[in-house]
Amino acid sequence: MAVQKSRKSRSRRGMRRAHSALGASALSIDAGTGEKHRRHHVSPDGYYKGRQVINNNPVVEEENDEE
C-alpha cells in the first residue's frame, strides 16, 4: 500500500480540489408553456418538450351523502 512521504500543504490540497465544486444546473425554456426547467427534466407543470406528460390536476370525485 502506498503511503505518502510528507504531508500535503493546504495550498496543494486546495489546488487538487479546485475542480471538485458543483456548477449551476443548466436551465431551458419549455416550448409550449415558456416555463423554465432543468434540462432533460419535466417542468413543474408536468410538461416535457411541449407535451404534457404528467397530469398534476387529478379529477376528484364528489361523494354523495345519502341519509
PDB file of C-alpha atoms in Angstrom:
ATOM      1  CA  MET A   1       0.000   0.000   0.000  1.00  0.00           C
ATOM      2  CA  ALA A   2       1.336   3.436  -0.935  1.00  0.00           C
ATOM      3  CA  VAL A   3       1.993   5.844   1.914  1.00  0.00           C
ATOM      4  CA  GLN A   4       2.902   9.476   1.344  1.00  0.00           C
ATOM      5  CA  LYS A   5       6.348  10.514   2.433  1.00  0.00           C
ATOM      6  CA  SER A   6       5.433  14.003   3.588  1.00  0.00           C
ATOM      7  CA  ARG A   7       2.311  15.942   4.433  1.00  0.00           C
ATOM      8  CA  LYS A   8       0.483  17.852   1.653  1.00  0.00           C
ATOM      9  CA  SER A   9       0.184  21.591   2.217  1.00  0.00           C
ATOM     10  CA  ARG A  10      -3.145  23.432   2.294  1.00  0.00           C
ATOM     11  CA  SER A  11      -2.227  25.087  -0.981  1.00  0.00           C
ATOM     12  CA  ARG A  12      -1.635  21.803  -2.845  1.00  0.00           C
ATOM     13  CA  ARG A  13      -4.762  20.270  -1.335  1.00  0.00           C
ATOM     14  CA  GLY A  14      -6.777  23.300  -2.467  1.00  0.00           C
ATOM     15  CA  MET A  15      -5.335  23.140  -5.989  1.00  0.00           C
ATOM     16  CA  ARG A  16      -6.332  19.484  -6.266  1.00  0.00           C
ATOM     17  CA  ARG A  17      -9.871  20.223  -5.089  1.00  0.00           C
ATOM     18  CA  ALA A  18     -10.279  23.297  -7.304  1.00  0.00           C
ATOM     19  CA  HIS A  19     -12.258  21.347  -9.935  1.00  0.00           C
ATOM     20  CA  SER A  20     -14.482  19.469  -7.466  1.00  0.00           C
ATOM     21  CA  ALA A  21     -17.033  22.274  -6.965  1.00  0.00           C
ATOM     22  CA  LEU A  22     -20.534  21.760  -8.345  1.00  0.00           C
ATOM     23  CA  GLY A  23     -21.654  24.157 -11.033  1.00  0.00           C
ATOM     24  CA  ALA A  24     -25.115  25.625 -11.527  1.00  0.00           C
ATOM     25  CA  SER A  25     -27.534  23.372 -13.399  1.00  0.00           C
ATOM     26  CA  ALA A  26     -28.418  24.450 -16.931  1.00  0.00           C
ATOM     27  CA  LEU A  27     -31.942  25.767 -17.462  1.00  0.00           C
ATOM     28  CA  SER A  28     -34.159  25.504 -20.536  1.00  0.00           C
ATOM     29  CA  ILE A  29     -37.400  27.157 -21.530  1.00  0.00           C
ATOM     30  CA  ASP A  30     -40.311  24.857 -22.385  1.00  0.00           C
ATOM     31  CA  ALA A  31     -41.527  25.272 -25.964  1.00  0.00           C
ATOM     32  CA  GLY A  32     -45.249  25.178 -25.125  1.00  0.00           C
ATOM     33  CA  THR A  33     -45.553  26.941 -21.781  1.00  0.00           C
ATOM     34  CA  GLY A  34     -42.449  29.137 -21.776  1.00  0.00           C
ATOM     35  CA  GLU A  35     -41.603  27.944 -18.277  1.00  0.00           C
ATOM     36  CA  LYS A  36     -38.023  27.466 -17.090  1.00  0.00           C
ATOM     37  CA  HIS A  37     -36.961  23.961 -16.081  1.00  0.00           C
ATOM     38  CA  ARG A  38     -33.801  21.874 -15.732  1.00  0.00           C
ATOM     39  CA  ARG A  39     -32.580  20.347 -18.986  1.00  0.00           C
ATOM     40  CA  HIS A  40     -33.937  16.843 -19.694  1.00  0.00           C
ATOM     41  CA  HIS A  41     -36.367  17.112 -16.760  1.00  0.00           C
ATOM     42  CA  VAL A  42     -40.126  17.585 -16.601  1.00  0.00           C
ATOM     43  CA  SER A  43     -41.237  21.121 -15.738  1.00  0.00           C
ATOM     44  CA  PRO A  44     -43.203  21.690 -12.508  1.00  0.00           C
ATOM     45  CA  ASP A  45     -46.417  21.898 -14.577  1.00  0.00           C
ATOM     46  CA  GLY A  46     -45.781  18.403 -15.952  1.00  0.00           C
ATOM     47  CA  TYR A  47     -44.646  19.387 -19.478  1.00  0.00           C
ATOM     48  CA  TYR A  48     -41.688  17.928 -21.392  1.00  0.00           C
ATOM     49  CA  LYS A  49     -40.741  19.065 -24.905  1.00  0.00           C
ATOM     50  CA  GLY A  50     -44.032  20.920 -25.298  1.00  0.00           C
ATOM     51  CA  ARG A  51     -46.223  17.931 -24.375  1.00  0.00           C
ATOM     52  CA  GLN A  52     -47.988  17.293 -21.084  1.00  0.00           C
ATOM     53  CA  VAL A  53     -46.605  14.048 -19.686  1.00  0.00           C
ATOM     54  CA  ILE A  54     -47.874  14.280 -16.084  1.00  0.00           C
ATOM     55  CA  ASN A  55     -51.348  15.375 -15.078  1.00  0.00           C
ATOM     56  CA  ASN A  56     -50.925  17.446 -11.899  1.00  0.00           C
ATOM     57  CA  ASN A  57     -54.668  18.102 -11.519  1.00  0.00           C
ATOM     58  CA  PRO A  58     -56.289  14.763 -10.703  1.00  0.00           C
ATOM     59  CA  VAL A  59     -60.069  14.512 -11.047  1.00  0.00           C
ATOM     60  CA  VAL A  60     -61.717  14.488  -7.628  1.00  0.00           C
ATOM     61  CA  GLU A  61     -64.957  12.582  -7.404  1.00  0.00           C
ATOM     62  CA  GLU A  62     -67.627  14.011  -5.129  1.00  0.00           C
ATOM     63  CA  GLU A  63     -69.163  11.709  -2.561  1.00  0.00           C
ATOM     64  CA  ASN A  64     -72.939  11.504  -2.309  1.00  0.00           C
ATOM     65  CA  ASP A  65     -74.141  11.900   1.250  1.00  0.00           C
ATOM     66  CA  GLU A  66     -77.361   9.907   1.407  1.00  0.00           C
ATOM     67  CA  GLU A  67     -79.153   9.511   4.701  1.00  0.00           C
TER      68      GLU A  67
END
